[in-house]
């Protein structure tokens, strides 16, 4: 199978996994979490709160809450990401509409049901994130903020504080506008789902350090700088077999990682690539 055929097949599989993950997430929310008085988190949580307060259609409220972030993601993260985010969010909202009308009862304690539902939600979201999609606008917002801070100050910060702050706002709204149980059970959903996501995505909210070892990195570096507005560190290196090389180090967010891989893959030049998670970066001036 040629490289182009392999790439097309991988891309097709990524959409299948994004759709599957979105259906898992919508099933968890519609059939397990909401019947047990719990909320999803992020922008979906805002949509659920709006639906409960106004009586408007749930899926419509959730999609309306996410739509501005999809548009922002188009300008900040590119067309490829936006298509996957749009497909994931559309399947998620359609899934909510379908699963809301399916009679399903998890006859157990709220605590157990919410823990189980949070695990299914986390599994679905992990699948979406692993294959380049997104169905939560707070993650897009966090990525944009991190990117702007990096562009203006040169500092790379984690998305964690932004995501936590956003979700604190969501649960505060639920606490005061709905009821305490919904807010506290929603917080439990967030903890369970986040633990699952961290396990399967290697802390997606953290900065990723990408190390590229190649012989002629100049064109690749220019494309990274022009297309992603990212700088790189370049060092001379030597391999026991390959001989003289250049080692290129670049720091990106989780959502920028796939775009960086696409840039690297667009060159015929052979390269050895590693990706590691960085929790903190300090710059001493």
mmCIF file with all atom_site columns, C-alpha atoms in Angstrom, residues 105-235:
data_model
loop_
_atom_site.group_PDB
_atom_site.id
_atom_site.type_symbol
_atom_site.label_atom_id
_atom_site.label_alt_id
_atom_site.label_comp_id
_atom_site.label_asym_id
_atom_site.label_entity_id
_atom_site.label_seq_id
_atom_site.pdbx_PDB_ins_code
_atom_site.Cartn_x
_atom_site.Cartn_y
_atom_site.Cartn_z
_atom_site.occupancy
_atom_site.B_iso_or_equiv
_atom_site.pdbx_formal_charge
_atom_site.auth_seq_id
_atom_site.auth_comp_id
_atom_site.auth_asym_id
_atom_site.auth_atom_id
_atom_site.pdbx_PDB_model_num
ATOM 1   C CA . UNK A 1 105 ? -32.788 3.280  33.065 1.00 0.00 ? 105 UNK A CA 1
ATOM 2   C CA . UNK A 1 106 ? -29.681 2.578  35.103 1.00 0.00 ? 106 UNK A CA 1
ATOM 3   C CA . UNK A 1 107 ? -31.358 1.384  38.297 1.00 0.00 ? 107 UNK A CA 1
ATOM 4   C CA . UNK A 1 108 ? -28.653 2.096  40.887 1.00 0.00 ? 108 UNK A CA 1
ATOM 5   C CA . UNK A 1 109 ? -27.448 4.821  43.228 1.00 0.00 ? 109 UNK A CA 1
ATOM 6   C CA . UNK A 1 110 ? -26.736 8.262  41.750 1.00 0.00 ? 110 UNK A CA 1
ATOM 7   C CA . UNK A 1 111 ? -23.093 8.102  42.822 1.00 0.00 ? 111 UNK A CA 1
ATOM 8   C CA . UNK A 1 112 ? -22.450 4.783  41.049 1.00 0.00 ? 112 UNK A CA 1
ATOM 9   C CA . UNK A 1 113 ? -24.388 5.817  37.948 1.00 0.00 ? 113 UNK A CA 1
ATOM 10  C CA . UNK A 1 114 ? -22.498 9.112  37.674 1.00 0.00 ? 114 UNK A CA 1
ATOM 11  C CA . UNK A 1 115 ? -19.104 7.405  38.146 1.00 0.00 ? 115 UNK A CA 1
ATOM 12  C CA . UNK A 1 116 ? -19.989 4.855  35.464 1.00 0.00 ? 116 UNK A CA 1
ATOM 13  C CA . UNK A 1 117 ? -21.381 7.536  33.129 1.00 0.00 ? 117 UNK A CA 1
ATOM 14  C CA . UNK A 1 118 ? -18.309 9.722  33.675 1.00 0.00 ? 118 UNK A CA 1
ATOM 15  C CA . UNK A 1 119 ? -16.058 6.807  32.718 1.00 0.00 ? 119 UNK A CA 1
ATOM 16  C CA . UNK A 1 120 ? -17.989 6.224  29.462 1.00 0.00 ? 120 UNK A CA 1
ATOM 17  C CA . UNK A 1 121 ? -17.912 9.964  28.741 1.00 0.00 ? 121 UNK A CA 1
ATOM 18  C CA . UNK A 1 122 ? -14.158 10.081 29.392 1.00 0.00 ? 122 UNK A CA 1
ATOM 19  C CA . UNK A 1 123 ? -13.591 7.077  27.134 1.00 0.00 ? 123 UNK A CA 1
ATOM 20  C CA . UNK A 1 124 ? -15.537 8.696  24.297 1.00 0.00 ? 124 UNK A CA 1
ATOM 21  C CA . UNK A 1 125 ? -13.758 12.043 24.678 1.00 0.00 ? 125 UNK A CA 1
ATOM 22  C CA . UNK A 1 126 ? -10.374 10.284 24.818 1.00 0.00 ? 126 UNK A CA 1
ATOM 23  C CA . UNK A 1 127 ? -11.113 8.614  21.498 1.00 0.00 ? 127 UNK A CA 1
ATOM 24  C CA . UNK A 1 128 ? -12.068 11.943 19.950 1.00 0.00 ? 128 UNK A CA 1
ATOM 25  C CA . UNK A 1 129 ? -8.957  13.732 21.226 1.00 0.00 ? 129 UNK A CA 1
ATOM 26  C CA . UNK A 1 130 ? -6.592  10.915 20.227 1.00 0.00 ? 130 UNK A CA 1
ATOM 27  C CA . UNK A 1 131 ? -7.738  11.188 16.614 1.00 0.00 ? 131 UNK A CA 1
ATOM 28  C CA . UNK A 1 132 ? -7.576  14.960 16.255 1.00 0.00 ? 132 UNK A CA 1
ATOM 29  C CA . UNK A 1 133 ? -11.168 15.941 17.082 1.00 0.00 ? 133 UNK A CA 1
ATOM 30  C CA . UNK A 1 134 ? -12.849 17.937 19.811 1.00 0.00 ? 134 UNK A CA 1
ATOM 31  C CA . UNK A 1 135 ? -16.405 18.395 21.112 1.00 0.00 ? 135 UNK A CA 1
ATOM 32  C CA . UNK A 1 136 ? -15.728 20.884 23.896 1.00 0.00 ? 136 UNK A CA 1
ATOM 33  C CA . UNK A 1 137 ? -15.295 24.572 23.178 1.00 0.00 ? 137 UNK A CA 1
ATOM 34  C CA . UNK A 1 138 ? -13.392 25.167 26.433 1.00 0.00 ? 138 UNK A CA 1
ATOM 35  C CA . UNK A 1 139 ? -10.485 23.135 25.029 1.00 0.00 ? 139 UNK A CA 1
ATOM 36  C CA . UNK A 1 140 ? -10.441 25.274 21.876 1.00 0.00 ? 140 UNK A CA 1
ATOM 37  C CA . UNK A 1 141 ? -10.539 28.438 24.009 1.00 0.00 ? 141 UNK A CA 1
ATOM 38  C CA . UNK A 1 142 ? -7.676  27.186 26.178 1.00 0.00 ? 142 UNK A CA 1
ATOM 39  C CA . UNK A 1 143 ? -5.610  26.311 23.098 1.00 0.00 ? 143 UNK A CA 1
ATOM 40  C CA . UNK A 1 144 ? -6.151  29.796 21.617 1.00 0.00 ? 144 UNK A CA 1
ATOM 41  C CA . UNK A 1 145 ? -5.172  31.504 24.891 1.00 0.00 ? 145 UNK A CA 1
ATOM 42  C CA . UNK A 1 146 ? -2.031  29.351 25.238 1.00 0.00 ? 146 UNK A CA 1
ATOM 43  C CA . UNK A 1 147 ? -1.091  30.069 21.615 1.00 0.00 ? 147 UNK A CA 1
ATOM 44  C CA . UNK A 1 148 ? -1.564  33.837 22.012 1.00 0.00 ? 148 UNK A CA 1
ATOM 45  C CA . UNK A 1 149 ? 0.450   33.910 25.247 1.00 0.00 ? 149 UNK A CA 1
ATOM 46  C CA . UNK A 1 150 ? 3.234   31.938 23.557 1.00 0.00 ? 150 UNK A CA 1
ATOM 47  C CA . UNK A 1 151 ? 3.193   34.248 20.532 1.00 0.00 ? 151 UNK A CA 1
ATOM 48  C CA . UNK A 1 152 ? 3.346   37.456 22.593 1.00 0.00 ? 152 UNK A CA 1
ATOM 49  C CA . UNK A 1 153 ? 5.636   36.435 25.455 1.00 0.00 ? 153 UNK A CA 1
ATOM 50  C CA . UNK A 1 154 ? 7.515   33.388 24.189 1.00 0.00 ? 154 UNK A CA 1
ATOM 51  C CA . UNK A 1 155 ? 6.321   31.450 27.244 1.00 0.00 ? 155 UNK A CA 1
ATOM 52  C CA . UNK A 1 156 ? 4.636   28.059 26.913 1.00 0.00 ? 156 UNK A CA 1
ATOM 53  C CA . UNK A 1 157 ? 1.927   27.482 29.533 1.00 0.00 ? 157 UNK A CA 1
ATOM 54  C CA . UNK A 1 158 ? -0.314  24.515 30.247 1.00 0.00 ? 158 UNK A CA 1
ATOM 55  C CA . UNK A 1 159 ? -4.022  24.599 29.382 1.00 0.00 ? 159 UNK A CA 1
ATOM 56  C CA . UNK A 1 160 ? -4.935  23.132 32.793 1.00 0.00 ? 160 UNK A CA 1
ATOM 57  C CA . UNK A 1 161 ? -5.544  26.408 34.646 1.00 0.00 ? 161 UNK A CA 1
ATOM 58  C CA . UNK A 1 162 ? -7.733  27.741 31.822 1.00 0.00 ? 162 UNK A CA 1
ATOM 59  C CA . UNK A 1 163 ? -9.817  24.545 31.612 1.00 0.00 ? 163 UNK A CA 1
ATOM 60  C CA . UNK A 1 164 ? -10.259 24.383 35.399 1.00 0.00 ? 164 UNK A CA 1
ATOM 61  C CA . UNK A 1 165 ? -11.293 28.062 35.545 1.00 0.00 ? 165 UNK A CA 1
ATOM 62  C CA . UNK A 1 166 ? -13.834 27.576 32.755 1.00 0.00 ? 166 UNK A CA 1
ATOM 63  C CA . UNK A 1 167 ? -15.382 24.559 34.459 1.00 0.00 ? 167 UNK A CA 1
ATOM 64  C CA . UNK A 1 168 ? -15.487 26.295 37.848 1.00 0.00 ? 168 UNK A CA 1
ATOM 65  C CA . UNK A 1 169 ? -17.638 28.922 36.141 1.00 0.00 ? 169 UNK A CA 1
ATOM 66  C CA . UNK A 1 170 ? -19.911 26.202 34.695 1.00 0.00 ? 170 UNK A CA 1
ATOM 67  C CA . UNK A 1 171 ? -20.394 24.517 38.092 1.00 0.00 ? 171 UNK A CA 1
ATOM 68  C CA . UNK A 1 172 ? -20.923 27.856 39.827 1.00 0.00 ? 172 UNK A CA 1
ATOM 69  C CA . UNK A 1 173 ? -23.733 28.617 37.372 1.00 0.00 ? 173 UNK A CA 1
ATOM 70  C CA . UNK A 1 174 ? -25.236 25.160 37.977 1.00 0.00 ? 174 UNK A CA 1
ATOM 71  C CA . UNK A 1 175 ? -24.921 25.602 41.749 1.00 0.00 ? 175 UNK A CA 1
ATOM 72  C CA . UNK A 1 176 ? -26.776 28.930 41.829 1.00 0.00 ? 176 UNK A CA 1
ATOM 73  C CA . UNK A 1 177 ? -29.150 28.583 38.867 1.00 0.00 ? 177 UNK A CA 1
ATOM 74  C CA . UNK A 1 178 ? -30.090 24.881 39.072 1.00 0.00 ? 178 UNK A CA 1
ATOM 75  C CA . UNK A 1 179 ? -29.341 23.048 42.311 1.00 0.00 ? 179 UNK A CA 1
ATOM 76  C CA . UNK A 1 180 ? -26.452 21.949 44.476 1.00 0.00 ? 180 UNK A CA 1
ATOM 77  C CA . UNK A 1 181 ? -26.812 18.259 43.595 1.00 0.00 ? 181 UNK A CA 1
ATOM 78  C CA . UNK A 1 182 ? -26.412 18.893 39.866 1.00 0.00 ? 182 UNK A CA 1
ATOM 79  C CA . UNK A 1 183 ? -23.293 20.992 40.439 1.00 0.00 ? 183 UNK A CA 1
ATOM 80  C CA . UNK A 1 184 ? -21.640 18.498 42.798 1.00 0.00 ? 184 UNK A CA 1
ATOM 81  C CA . UNK A 1 185 ? -22.509 15.452 40.696 1.00 0.00 ? 185 UNK A CA 1
ATOM 82  C CA . UNK A 1 186 ? -21.262 17.331 37.630 1.00 0.00 ? 186 UNK A CA 1
ATOM 83  C CA . UNK A 1 187 ? -17.983 17.944 39.432 1.00 0.00 ? 187 UNK A CA 1
ATOM 84  C CA . UNK A 1 188 ? -17.701 14.199 40.035 1.00 0.00 ? 188 UNK A CA 1
ATOM 85  C CA . UNK A 1 189 ? -18.289 13.600 36.303 1.00 0.00 ? 189 UNK A CA 1
ATOM 86  C CA . UNK A 1 190 ? -15.473 16.036 35.508 1.00 0.00 ? 190 UNK A CA 1
ATOM 87  C CA . UNK A 1 191 ? -13.037 14.307 37.879 1.00 0.00 ? 191 UNK A CA 1
ATOM 88  C CA . UNK A 1 192 ? -13.818 10.809 36.561 1.00 0.00 ? 192 UNK A CA 1
ATOM 89  C CA . UNK A 1 193 ? -13.835 11.795 32.880 1.00 0.00 ? 193 UNK A CA 1
ATOM 90  C CA . UNK A 1 194 ? -10.639 13.856 33.201 1.00 0.00 ? 194 UNK A CA 1
ATOM 91  C CA . UNK A 1 195 ? -8.835  10.942 34.846 1.00 0.00 ? 195 UNK A CA 1
ATOM 92  C CA . UNK A 1 196 ? -9.782  8.668  31.946 1.00 0.00 ? 196 UNK A CA 1
ATOM 93  C CA . UNK A 1 197 ? -8.766  11.288 29.366 1.00 0.00 ? 197 UNK A CA 1
ATOM 94  C CA . UNK A 1 198 ? -5.397  11.934 31.042 1.00 0.00 ? 198 UNK A CA 1
ATOM 95  C CA . UNK A 1 199 ? -4.666  8.206  31.052 1.00 0.00 ? 199 UNK A CA 1
ATOM 96  C CA . UNK A 1 200 ? -5.360  7.676  27.347 1.00 0.00 ? 200 UNK A CA 1
ATOM 97  C CA . UNK A 1 201 ? -4.013  10.964 25.958 1.00 0.00 ? 201 UNK A CA 1
ATOM 98  C CA . UNK A 1 202 ? -0.942  11.439 28.180 1.00 0.00 ? 202 UNK A CA 1
ATOM 99  C CA . UNK A 1 203 ? -2.144  14.711 29.742 1.00 0.00 ? 203 UNK A CA 1
ATOM 100 C CA . UNK A 1 204 ? -3.497  16.394 26.621 1.00 0.00 ? 204 UNK A CA 1
ATOM 101 C CA . UNK A 1 205 ? -3.682  19.747 28.424 1.00 0.00 ? 205 UNK A CA 1
ATOM 102 C CA . UNK A 1 206 ? 0.113   19.865 28.880 1.00 0.00 ? 206 UNK A CA 1
ATOM 103 C CA . UNK A 1 207 ? 2.702   21.238 26.483 1.00 0.00 ? 207 UNK A CA 1
ATOM 104 C CA . UNK A 1 208 ? 4.258   18.692 24.098 1.00 0.00 ? 208 UNK A CA 1
ATOM 105 C CA . UNK A 1 209 ? 7.944   18.684 23.300 1.00 0.00 ? 209 UNK A CA 1
ATOM 106 C CA . UNK A 1 210 ? 8.609   17.367 19.791 1.00 0.00 ? 210 UNK A CA 1
ATOM 107 C CA . UNK A 1 211 ? 12.175  16.296 18.975 1.00 0.00 ? 211 UNK A CA 1
ATOM 108 C CA . UNK A 1 212 ? 13.014  15.827 15.285 1.00 0.00 ? 212 UNK A CA 1
ATOM 109 C CA . UNK A 1 213 ? 16.326  14.336 14.167 1.00 0.00 ? 213 UNK A CA 1
ATOM 110 C CA . UNK A 1 214 ? 17.037  14.813 10.470 1.00 0.00 ? 214 UNK A CA 1
ATOM 111 C CA . UNK A 1 215 ? 19.856  15.813 8.132  1.00 0.00 ? 215 UNK A CA 1
ATOM 112 C CA . UNK A 1 216 ? 18.281  18.804 6.330  1.00 0.00 ? 216 UNK A CA 1
ATOM 113 C CA . UNK A 1 217 ? 15.719  20.527 8.556  1.00 0.00 ? 217 UNK A CA 1
ATOM 114 C CA . UNK A 1 218 ? 15.885  24.067 7.112  1.00 0.00 ? 218 UNK A CA 1
ATOM 115 C CA . UNK A 1 219 ? 12.805  23.873 4.852  1.00 0.00 ? 219 UNK A CA 1
ATOM 116 C CA . UNK A 1 220 ? 10.873  22.094 7.588  1.00 0.00 ? 220 UNK A CA 1
ATOM 117 C CA . UNK A 1 221 ? 11.770  24.778 10.148 1.00 0.00 ? 221 UNK A CA 1
ATOM 118 C CA . UNK A 1 222 ? 10.712  27.555 7.740  1.00 0.00 ? 222 UNK A CA 1
ATOM 119 C CA . UNK A 1 223 ? 7.325   25.884 7.235  1.00 0.00 ? 223 UNK A CA 1
ATOM 120 C CA . UNK A 1 224 ? 6.829   25.450 10.997 1.00 0.00 ? 224 UNK A CA 1
ATOM 121 C CA . UNK A 1 225 ? 7.642   29.133 11.532 1.00 0.00 ? 225 UNK A CA 1
ATOM 122 C CA . UNK A 1 226 ? 5.430   30.357 8.679  1.00 0.00 ? 226 UNK A CA 1
ATOM 123 C CA . UNK A 1 227 ? 2.431   28.037 9.135  1.00 0.00 ? 227 UNK A CA 1
ATOM 124 C CA . UNK A 1 228 ? 2.383   27.643 12.910 1.00 0.00 ? 228 UNK A CA 1
ATOM 125 C CA . UNK A 1 229 ? 4.231   30.774 14.082 1.00 0.00 ? 229 UNK A CA 1
ATOM 126 C CA . UNK A 1 230 ? 6.433   28.521 16.214 1.00 0.00 ? 230 UNK A CA 1
ATOM 127 C CA . UNK A 1 231 ? 10.139  28.817 16.816 1.00 0.00 ? 231 UNK A CA 1
ATOM 128 C CA . UNK A 1 232 ? 12.529  25.867 17.029 1.00 0.00 ? 232 UNK A CA 1
ATOM 129 C CA . UNK A 1 233 ? 15.775  25.050 18.779 1.00 0.00 ? 233 UNK A CA 1
ATOM 130 C CA . UNK A 1 234 ? 18.372  23.473 16.479 1.00 0.00 ? 234 UNK A CA 1
ATOM 131 C CA . UNK A 1 235 ? 21.427  21.533 17.639 1.00 0.00 ? 235 UNK A CA 1
#
